Short mmCIF file of C-alpha atoms in Angstrom, two decimals:
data_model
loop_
_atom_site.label_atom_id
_atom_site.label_comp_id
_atom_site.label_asym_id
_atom_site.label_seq_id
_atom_site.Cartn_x
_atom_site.Cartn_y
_atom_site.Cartn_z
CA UNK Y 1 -36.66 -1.04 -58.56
CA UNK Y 2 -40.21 -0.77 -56.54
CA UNK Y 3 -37.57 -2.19 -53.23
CA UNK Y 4 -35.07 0.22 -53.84
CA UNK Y 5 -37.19 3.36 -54.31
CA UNK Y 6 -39.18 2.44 -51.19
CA UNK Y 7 -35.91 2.27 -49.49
CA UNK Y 8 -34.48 5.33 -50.53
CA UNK Y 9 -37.50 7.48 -50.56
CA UNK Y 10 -37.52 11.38 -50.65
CA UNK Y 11 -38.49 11.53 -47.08
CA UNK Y 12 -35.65 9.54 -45.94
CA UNK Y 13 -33.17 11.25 -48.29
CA UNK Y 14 -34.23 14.64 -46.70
CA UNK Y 15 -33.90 13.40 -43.18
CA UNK Y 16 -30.14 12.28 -43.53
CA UNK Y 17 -29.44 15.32 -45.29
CA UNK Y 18 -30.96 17.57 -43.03
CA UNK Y 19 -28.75 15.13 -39.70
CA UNK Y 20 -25.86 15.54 -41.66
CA UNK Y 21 -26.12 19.40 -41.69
CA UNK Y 22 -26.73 19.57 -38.28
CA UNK Y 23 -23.56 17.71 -37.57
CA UNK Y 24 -21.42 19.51 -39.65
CA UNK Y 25 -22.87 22.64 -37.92
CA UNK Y 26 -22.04 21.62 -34.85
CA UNK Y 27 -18.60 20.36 -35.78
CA UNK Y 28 -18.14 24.27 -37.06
CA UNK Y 29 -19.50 25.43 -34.43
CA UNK Y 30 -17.01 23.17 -32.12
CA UNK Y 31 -14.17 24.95 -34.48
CA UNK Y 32 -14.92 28.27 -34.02
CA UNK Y 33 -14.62 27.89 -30.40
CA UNK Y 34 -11.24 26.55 -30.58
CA UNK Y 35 -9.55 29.11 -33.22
CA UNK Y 36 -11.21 31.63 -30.97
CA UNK Y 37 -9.63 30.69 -28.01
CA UNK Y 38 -6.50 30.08 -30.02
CA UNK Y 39 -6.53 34.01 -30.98
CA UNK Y 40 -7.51 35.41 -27.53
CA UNK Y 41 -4.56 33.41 -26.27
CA UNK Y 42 -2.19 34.51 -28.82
CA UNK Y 43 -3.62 38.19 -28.25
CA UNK Y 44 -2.71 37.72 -24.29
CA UNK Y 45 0.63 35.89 -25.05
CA UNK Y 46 1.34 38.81 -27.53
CA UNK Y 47 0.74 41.23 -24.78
CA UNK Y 48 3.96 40.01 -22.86
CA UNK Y 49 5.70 40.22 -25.94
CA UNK Y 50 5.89 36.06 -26.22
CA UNK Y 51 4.38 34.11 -29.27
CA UNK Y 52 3.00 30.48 -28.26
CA UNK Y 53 5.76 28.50 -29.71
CA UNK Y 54 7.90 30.23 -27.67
CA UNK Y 55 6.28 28.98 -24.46
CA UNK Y 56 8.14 25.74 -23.35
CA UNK Y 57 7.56 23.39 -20.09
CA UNK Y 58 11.44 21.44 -18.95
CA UNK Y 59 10.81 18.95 -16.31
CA UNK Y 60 13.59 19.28 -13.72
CA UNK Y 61 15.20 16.55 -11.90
CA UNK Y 62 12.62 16.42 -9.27
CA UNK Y 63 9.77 16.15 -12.24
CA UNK Y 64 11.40 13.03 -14.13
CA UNK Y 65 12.37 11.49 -10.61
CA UNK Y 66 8.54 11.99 -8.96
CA UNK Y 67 7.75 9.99 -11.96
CA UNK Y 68 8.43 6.71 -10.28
CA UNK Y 69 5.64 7.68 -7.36
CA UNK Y 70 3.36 9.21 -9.76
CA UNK Y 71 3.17 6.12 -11.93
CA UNK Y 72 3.84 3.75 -8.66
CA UNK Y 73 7.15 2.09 -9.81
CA UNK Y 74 9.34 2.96 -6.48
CA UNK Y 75 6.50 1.07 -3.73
CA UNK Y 76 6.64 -1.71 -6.23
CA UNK Y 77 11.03 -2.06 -6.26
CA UNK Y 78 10.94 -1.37 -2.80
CA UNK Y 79 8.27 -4.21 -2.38
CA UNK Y 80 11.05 -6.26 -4.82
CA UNK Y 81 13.71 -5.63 -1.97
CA UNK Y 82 11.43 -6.53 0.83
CA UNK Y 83 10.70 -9.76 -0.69
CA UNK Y 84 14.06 -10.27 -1.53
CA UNK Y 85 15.07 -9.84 2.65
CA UNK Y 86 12.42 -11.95 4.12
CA UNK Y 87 11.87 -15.53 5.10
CA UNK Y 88 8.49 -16.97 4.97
CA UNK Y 89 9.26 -19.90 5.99
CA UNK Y 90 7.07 -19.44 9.53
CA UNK Y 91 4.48 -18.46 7.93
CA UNK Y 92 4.71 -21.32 5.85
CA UNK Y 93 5.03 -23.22 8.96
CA UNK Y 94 2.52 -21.88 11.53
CA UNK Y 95 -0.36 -21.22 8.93
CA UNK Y 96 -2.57 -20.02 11.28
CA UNK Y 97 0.08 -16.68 11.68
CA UNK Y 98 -1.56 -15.55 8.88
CA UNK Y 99 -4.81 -15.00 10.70
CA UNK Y 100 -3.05 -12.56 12.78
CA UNK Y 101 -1.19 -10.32 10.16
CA UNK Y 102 -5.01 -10.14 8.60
CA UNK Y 103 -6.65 -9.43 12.12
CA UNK Y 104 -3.85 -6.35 12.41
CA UNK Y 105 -5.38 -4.53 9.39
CA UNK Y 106 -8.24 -3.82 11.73
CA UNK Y 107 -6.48 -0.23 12.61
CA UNK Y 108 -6.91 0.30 8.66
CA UNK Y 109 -10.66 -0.04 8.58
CA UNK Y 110 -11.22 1.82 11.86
CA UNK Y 111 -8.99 4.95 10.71
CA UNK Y 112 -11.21 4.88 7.22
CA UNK Y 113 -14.59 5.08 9.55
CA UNK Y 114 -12.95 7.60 11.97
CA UNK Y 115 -11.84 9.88 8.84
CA UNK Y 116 -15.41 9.28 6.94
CA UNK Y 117 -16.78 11.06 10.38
CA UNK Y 118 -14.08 13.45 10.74
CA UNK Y 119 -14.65 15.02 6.86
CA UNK Y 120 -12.83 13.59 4.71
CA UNK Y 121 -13.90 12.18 1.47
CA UNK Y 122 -13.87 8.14 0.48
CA UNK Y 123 -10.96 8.12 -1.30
CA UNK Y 124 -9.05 10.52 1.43
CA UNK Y 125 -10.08 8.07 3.86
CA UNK Y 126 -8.76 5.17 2.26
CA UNK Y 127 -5.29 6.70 1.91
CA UNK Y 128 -5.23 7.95 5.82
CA UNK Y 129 -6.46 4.52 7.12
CA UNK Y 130 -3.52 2.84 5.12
CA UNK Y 131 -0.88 4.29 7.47
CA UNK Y 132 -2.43 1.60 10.18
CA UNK Y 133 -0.35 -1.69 7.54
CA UNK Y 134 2.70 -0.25 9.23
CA UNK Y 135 4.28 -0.08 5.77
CA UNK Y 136 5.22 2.98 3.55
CA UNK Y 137 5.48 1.91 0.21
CA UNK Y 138 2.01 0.62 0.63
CA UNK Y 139 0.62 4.17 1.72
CA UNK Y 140 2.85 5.73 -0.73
CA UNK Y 141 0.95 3.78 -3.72
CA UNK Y 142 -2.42 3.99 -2.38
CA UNK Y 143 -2.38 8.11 -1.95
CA UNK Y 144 -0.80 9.04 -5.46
CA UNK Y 145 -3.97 7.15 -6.74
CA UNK Y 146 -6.51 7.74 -4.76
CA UNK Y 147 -5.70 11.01 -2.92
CA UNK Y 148 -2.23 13.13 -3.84
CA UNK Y 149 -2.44 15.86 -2.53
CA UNK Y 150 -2.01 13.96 0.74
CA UNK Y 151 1.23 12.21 -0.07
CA UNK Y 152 3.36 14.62 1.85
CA UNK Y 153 1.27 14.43 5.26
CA UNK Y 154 0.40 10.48 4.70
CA UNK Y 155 4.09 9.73 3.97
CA UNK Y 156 6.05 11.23 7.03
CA UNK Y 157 3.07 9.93 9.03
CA UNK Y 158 3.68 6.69 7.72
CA UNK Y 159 7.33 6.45 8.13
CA UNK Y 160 7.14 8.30 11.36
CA UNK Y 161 5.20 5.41 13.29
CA UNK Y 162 6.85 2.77 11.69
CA UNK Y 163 9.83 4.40 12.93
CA UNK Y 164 8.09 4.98 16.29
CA UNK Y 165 6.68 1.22 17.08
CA UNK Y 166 8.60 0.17 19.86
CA UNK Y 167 7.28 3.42 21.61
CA UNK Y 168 3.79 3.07 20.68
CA UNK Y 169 2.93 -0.96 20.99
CA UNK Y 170 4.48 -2.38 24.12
CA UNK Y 171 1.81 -0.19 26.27
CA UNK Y 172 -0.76 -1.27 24.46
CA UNK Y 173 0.54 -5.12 24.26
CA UNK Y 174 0.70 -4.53 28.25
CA UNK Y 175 -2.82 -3.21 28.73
CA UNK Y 176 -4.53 -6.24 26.77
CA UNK Y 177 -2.30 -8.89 27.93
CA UNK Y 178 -1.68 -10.56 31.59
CA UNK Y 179 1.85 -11.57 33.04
CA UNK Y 180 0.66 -15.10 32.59
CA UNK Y 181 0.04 -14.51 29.35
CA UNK Y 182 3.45 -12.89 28.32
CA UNK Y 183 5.30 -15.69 29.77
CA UNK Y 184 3.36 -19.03 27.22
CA UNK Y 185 6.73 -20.70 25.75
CA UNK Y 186 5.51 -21.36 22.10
CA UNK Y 187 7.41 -24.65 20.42
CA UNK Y 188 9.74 -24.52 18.15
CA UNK Y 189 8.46 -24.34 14.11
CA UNK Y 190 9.28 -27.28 12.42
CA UNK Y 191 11.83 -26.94 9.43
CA UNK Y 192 10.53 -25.79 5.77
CA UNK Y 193 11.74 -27.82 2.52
CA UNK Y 194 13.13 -25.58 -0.07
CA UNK Y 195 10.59 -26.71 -2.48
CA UNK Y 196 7.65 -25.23 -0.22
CA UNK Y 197 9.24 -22.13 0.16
CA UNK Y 198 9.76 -21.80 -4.24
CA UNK Y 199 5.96 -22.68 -4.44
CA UNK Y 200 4.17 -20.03 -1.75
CA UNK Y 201 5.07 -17.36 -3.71
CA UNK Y 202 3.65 -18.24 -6.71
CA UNK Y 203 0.46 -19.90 -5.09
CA UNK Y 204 0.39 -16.46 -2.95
CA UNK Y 205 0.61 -13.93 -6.50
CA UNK Y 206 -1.95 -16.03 -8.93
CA UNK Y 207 -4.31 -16.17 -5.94
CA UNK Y 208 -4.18 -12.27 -4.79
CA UNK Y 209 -3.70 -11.47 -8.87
CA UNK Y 210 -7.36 -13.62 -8.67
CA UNK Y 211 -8.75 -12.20 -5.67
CA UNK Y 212 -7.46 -8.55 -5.61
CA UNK Y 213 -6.32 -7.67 -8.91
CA UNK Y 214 -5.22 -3.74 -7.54
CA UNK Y 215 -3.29 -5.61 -4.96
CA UNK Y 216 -1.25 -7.67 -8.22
CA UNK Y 217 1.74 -5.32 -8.78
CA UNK Y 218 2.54 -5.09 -4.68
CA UNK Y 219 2.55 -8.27 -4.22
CA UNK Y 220 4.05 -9.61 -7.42
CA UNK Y 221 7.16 -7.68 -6.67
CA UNK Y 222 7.44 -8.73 -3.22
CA UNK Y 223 7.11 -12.94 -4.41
CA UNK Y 224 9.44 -12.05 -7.39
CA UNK Y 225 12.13 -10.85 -4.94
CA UNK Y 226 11.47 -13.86 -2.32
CA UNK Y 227 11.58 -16.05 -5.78
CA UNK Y 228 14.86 -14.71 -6.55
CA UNK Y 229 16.17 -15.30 -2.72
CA UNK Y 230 14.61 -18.63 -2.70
CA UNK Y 231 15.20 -20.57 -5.73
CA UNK Y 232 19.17 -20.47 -5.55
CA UNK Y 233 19.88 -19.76 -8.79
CA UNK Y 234 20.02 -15.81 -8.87
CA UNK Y 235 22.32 -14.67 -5.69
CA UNK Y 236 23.39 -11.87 -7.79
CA UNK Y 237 20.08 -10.74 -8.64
CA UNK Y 238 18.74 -11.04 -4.99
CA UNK Y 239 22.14 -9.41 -3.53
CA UNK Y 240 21.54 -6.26 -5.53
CA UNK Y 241 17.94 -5.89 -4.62
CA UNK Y 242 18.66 -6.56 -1.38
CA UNK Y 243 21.18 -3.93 -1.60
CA UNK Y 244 21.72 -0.98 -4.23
CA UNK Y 245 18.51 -1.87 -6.33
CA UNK Y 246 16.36 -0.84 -2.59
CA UNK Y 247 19.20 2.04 -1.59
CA UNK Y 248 18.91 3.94 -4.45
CA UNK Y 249 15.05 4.05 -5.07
CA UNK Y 250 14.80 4.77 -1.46
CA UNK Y 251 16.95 7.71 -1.75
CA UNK Y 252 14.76 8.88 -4.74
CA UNK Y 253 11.33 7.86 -2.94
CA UNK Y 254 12.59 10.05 -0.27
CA UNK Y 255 13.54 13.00 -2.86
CA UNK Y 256 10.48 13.27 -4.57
CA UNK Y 257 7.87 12.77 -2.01
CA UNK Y 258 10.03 15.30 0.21
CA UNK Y 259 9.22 17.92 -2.58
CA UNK Y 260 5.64 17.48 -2.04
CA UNK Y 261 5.72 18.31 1.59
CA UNK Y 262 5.40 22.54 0.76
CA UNK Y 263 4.43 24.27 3.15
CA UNK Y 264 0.80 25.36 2.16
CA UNK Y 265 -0.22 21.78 2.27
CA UNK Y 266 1.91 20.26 4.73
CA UNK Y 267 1.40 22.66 8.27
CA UNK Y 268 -2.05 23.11 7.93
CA UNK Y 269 -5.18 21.45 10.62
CA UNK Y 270 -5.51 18.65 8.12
CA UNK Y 271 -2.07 17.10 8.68
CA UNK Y 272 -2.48 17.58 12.41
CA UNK Y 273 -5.47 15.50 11.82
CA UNK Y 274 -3.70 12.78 9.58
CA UNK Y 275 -1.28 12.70 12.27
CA UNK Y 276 -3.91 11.64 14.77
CA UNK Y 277 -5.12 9.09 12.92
CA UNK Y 278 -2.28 7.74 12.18
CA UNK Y 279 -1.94 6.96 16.11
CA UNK Y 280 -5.22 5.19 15.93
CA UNK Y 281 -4.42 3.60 13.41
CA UNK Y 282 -1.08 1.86 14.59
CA UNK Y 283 -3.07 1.47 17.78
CA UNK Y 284 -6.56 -0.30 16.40
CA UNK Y 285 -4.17 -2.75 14.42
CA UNK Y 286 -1.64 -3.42 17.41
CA UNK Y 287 -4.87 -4.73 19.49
CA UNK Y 288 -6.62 -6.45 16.91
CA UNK Y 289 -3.88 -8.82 16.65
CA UNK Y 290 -3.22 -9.64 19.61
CA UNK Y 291 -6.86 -10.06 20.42
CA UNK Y 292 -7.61 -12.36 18.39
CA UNK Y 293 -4.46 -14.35 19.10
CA UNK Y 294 -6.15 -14.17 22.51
CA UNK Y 295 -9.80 -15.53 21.19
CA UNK Y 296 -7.59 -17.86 19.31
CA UNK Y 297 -6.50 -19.21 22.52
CA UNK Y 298 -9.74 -20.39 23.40
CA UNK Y 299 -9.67 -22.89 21.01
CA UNK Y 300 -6.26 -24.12 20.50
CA UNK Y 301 -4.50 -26.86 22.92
CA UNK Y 302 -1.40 -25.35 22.23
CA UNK Y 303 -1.29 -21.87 23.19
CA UNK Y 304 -0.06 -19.18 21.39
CA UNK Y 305 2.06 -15.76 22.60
CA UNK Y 306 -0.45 -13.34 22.35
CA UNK Y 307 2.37 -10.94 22.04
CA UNK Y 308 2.89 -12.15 18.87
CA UNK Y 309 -0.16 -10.42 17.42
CA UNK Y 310 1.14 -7.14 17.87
CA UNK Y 311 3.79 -8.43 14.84
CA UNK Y 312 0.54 -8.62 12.73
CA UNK Y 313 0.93 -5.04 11.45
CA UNK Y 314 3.99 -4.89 8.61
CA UNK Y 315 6.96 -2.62 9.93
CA UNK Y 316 9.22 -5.91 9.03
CA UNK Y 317 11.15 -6.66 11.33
CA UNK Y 318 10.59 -4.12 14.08
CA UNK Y 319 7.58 -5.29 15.01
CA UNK Y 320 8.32 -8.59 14.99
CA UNK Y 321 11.28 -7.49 17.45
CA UNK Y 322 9.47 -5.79 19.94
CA UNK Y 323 7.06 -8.89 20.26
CA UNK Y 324 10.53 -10.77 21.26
CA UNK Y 325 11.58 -7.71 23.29
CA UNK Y 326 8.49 -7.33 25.34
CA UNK Y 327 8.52 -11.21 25.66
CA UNK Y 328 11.65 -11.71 27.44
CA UNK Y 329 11.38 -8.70 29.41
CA UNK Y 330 8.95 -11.39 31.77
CA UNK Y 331 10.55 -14.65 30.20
CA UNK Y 332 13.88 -14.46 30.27
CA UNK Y 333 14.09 -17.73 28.08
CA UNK Y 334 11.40 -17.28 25.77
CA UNK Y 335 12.40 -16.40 22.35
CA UNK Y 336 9.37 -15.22 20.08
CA UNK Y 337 11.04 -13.66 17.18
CA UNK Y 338 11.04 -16.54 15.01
CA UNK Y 339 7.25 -16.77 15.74
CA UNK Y 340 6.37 -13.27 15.18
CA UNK Y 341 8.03 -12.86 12.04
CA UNK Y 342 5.19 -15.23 10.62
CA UNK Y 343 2.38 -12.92 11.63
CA UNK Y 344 4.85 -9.95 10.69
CA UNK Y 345 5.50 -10.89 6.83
CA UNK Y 346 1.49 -11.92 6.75
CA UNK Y 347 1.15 -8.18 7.58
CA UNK Y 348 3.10 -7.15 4.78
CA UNK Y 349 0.39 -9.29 2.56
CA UNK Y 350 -2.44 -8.40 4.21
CA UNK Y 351 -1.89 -4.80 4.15
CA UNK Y 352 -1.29 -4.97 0.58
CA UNK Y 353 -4.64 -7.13 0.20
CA UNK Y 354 -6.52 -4.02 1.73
CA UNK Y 355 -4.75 -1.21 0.04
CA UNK Y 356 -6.34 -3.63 -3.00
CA UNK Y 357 -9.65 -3.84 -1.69
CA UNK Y 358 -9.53 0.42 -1.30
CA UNK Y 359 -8.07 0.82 -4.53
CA UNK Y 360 -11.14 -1.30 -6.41
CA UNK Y 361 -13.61 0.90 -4.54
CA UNK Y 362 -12.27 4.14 -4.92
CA UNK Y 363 -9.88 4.18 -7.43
#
């Protein structure tokens, strides 16, 4: 009895009475507020002859279909198609490709630093410098999270330059490269097993999933397309996201992010900006590939293309093509495509890596 009395003394009995009255104030208080605002908005709706239940929001067709880039479904499909149309079996065979599709995403980092300087914020930054992966789904993903009221500008400068690479590299491949250079014959890759090309994409998803968990979805849709083109057992699966699966969520991609490009925020100085960076971006990651494959050079007893490097950033295949293109224009017989594309679908990864890495710190 002596316990219980000590426990529950007056004192104490007063004090929780007196917190629990100034909670339930507070929670009237709180109240109040809201039915007040409740009337003053039924006096205003009133005014224009409307009650509140009468006040209704339909989504339109452009509303439900922006959905899939608001909630980042259509980069991820699109990813699935990709995946589904690409061989990794030279990256799988020349390994040390994969330096140079990480060595393009150079132009990303750059652009971020250049924007910091020019104004923008952190995560507007992050979302400009992602134009310099070469790859628009990628952009498209990173800007409705971390910046999207950009989407419209970022977008058509995204597409734009990917569209745009055989005009903007080959100068710059030219300018860092000599004749001798431009004319190494690379070997040809050895051949790669089916079973090696079931297992990289799995090894490739649990280790970015590991590494770069904002990076997961990307990439898990690009090695779940490859998966279905690889393993032999789902044609008709990997036929129709080759085909209608990628057609008809490019065709709403294009829709919905089209409807975001008004006016106010699309010709204004800050686009004309994005713009800009956009060329330094495609520029920074052109050179730092085919730098290094240059530094590389130093090392290796069999010499690689530095061409090649300029394949590092992700516009699959087209970069990849004008590596070949610029190639035989001084080596008639030198064919480089085959090498390219490993450095060009390690682009596609390591841009997705980054747009990870920019997601974790600003997202």
């Amino acid at each position: 009895m002596t316990a219980a009395q000590t426990t529950f003394s007056p004192e104490m009995v007063e004090q929780a009475i007196a917190a629990v009255t100034e909670e339930a104030g507070a929670a009237i208080t709180a109240l109040e507020a809201q039915l007040q605002a409740l009337v003053q908005a039924e006096q205003a709706a009133a005014y224009y002859g409307m009650t509140l239940s009468d006040i209704t929001i339909t989504p339109g067709l452009v509303d439900i279909l922006y959905l899939g880039v608001k909630l980042g479904i259509y980069p991820c499909l699109i990813f699935m198609g990709v995946g589904a149309m690409t061989d990794f079996g030279p990256l799988i065979a020349n390994p040390k490709s994969l330096l140079l599709g990480a060595a393009a995403q150079l132009g990303i980092f750059i652009t971020f630093v250049g924007c910091r300087f020019m104004g923008f914020t952190g995560p507007e930054s992050s979302a400009i410098g992602i134009i310099g992966g070469a790859d628009g789904p990628t952009a498209i993903f990173v800007t409705v999270l971390l910046a999207p009221a950009l989407l419209g500008p970022i977008a058509v400068a995204a597409y734009s330059y990917m569209a745009l690479v055989p005009v903007i590299q080959p100068p710059i491949m030219k300018l860092l490269t000599t004749e001798k250079e431009r004319q190494i014959v690379m070997k040809p890759l050895r051949e790669v097993s089916k079973k090696e090309k079931i297992i990289f994409p799995i090894v490739v998803t649990i280790f970015v999933a590991l590494l770069v968990p904002s990076a997961a979805p990307l990439i898990a849709c690009l090695m779940l397309g490859n998966l279905f083109k690889e393993c032999g057992v789902t044609e008709r699966l990997s036929k129709t996201v080759q085909n209608e699966l990628i057609n008809i969520v490019t065709i709403f991609l294009g829709v919905s992010v089209g409807a975001t490009a008004t006016g106010t925020t699309f010709l204004s100085l800050q686009t004309i900006k994005i713009m800009a960076m956009g060329v330094v971006a495609f520029s920074f990651g052109t050179a730092g590939g085919v730098l290094l494959a240059k530094f590389m050079n130093l090392f290796l007893k069999e010499k690689i293309n530095p061409l090649i490097g300029s394949a590092g950033v992700s516009a699959v295949p087209m970069a990849a093509r004008v590596s070949q293109m610029v190639g035989q224009k001084y080596n008639p017989g030198n064919f480089l495509l085959m090498h390219a594309m490993g450095p060009n679908v390690a682009g596609v990864i390591g841009s997705a890596i980054a747009a990870g890495v920019l997601i974790s710190l600003y997202g």
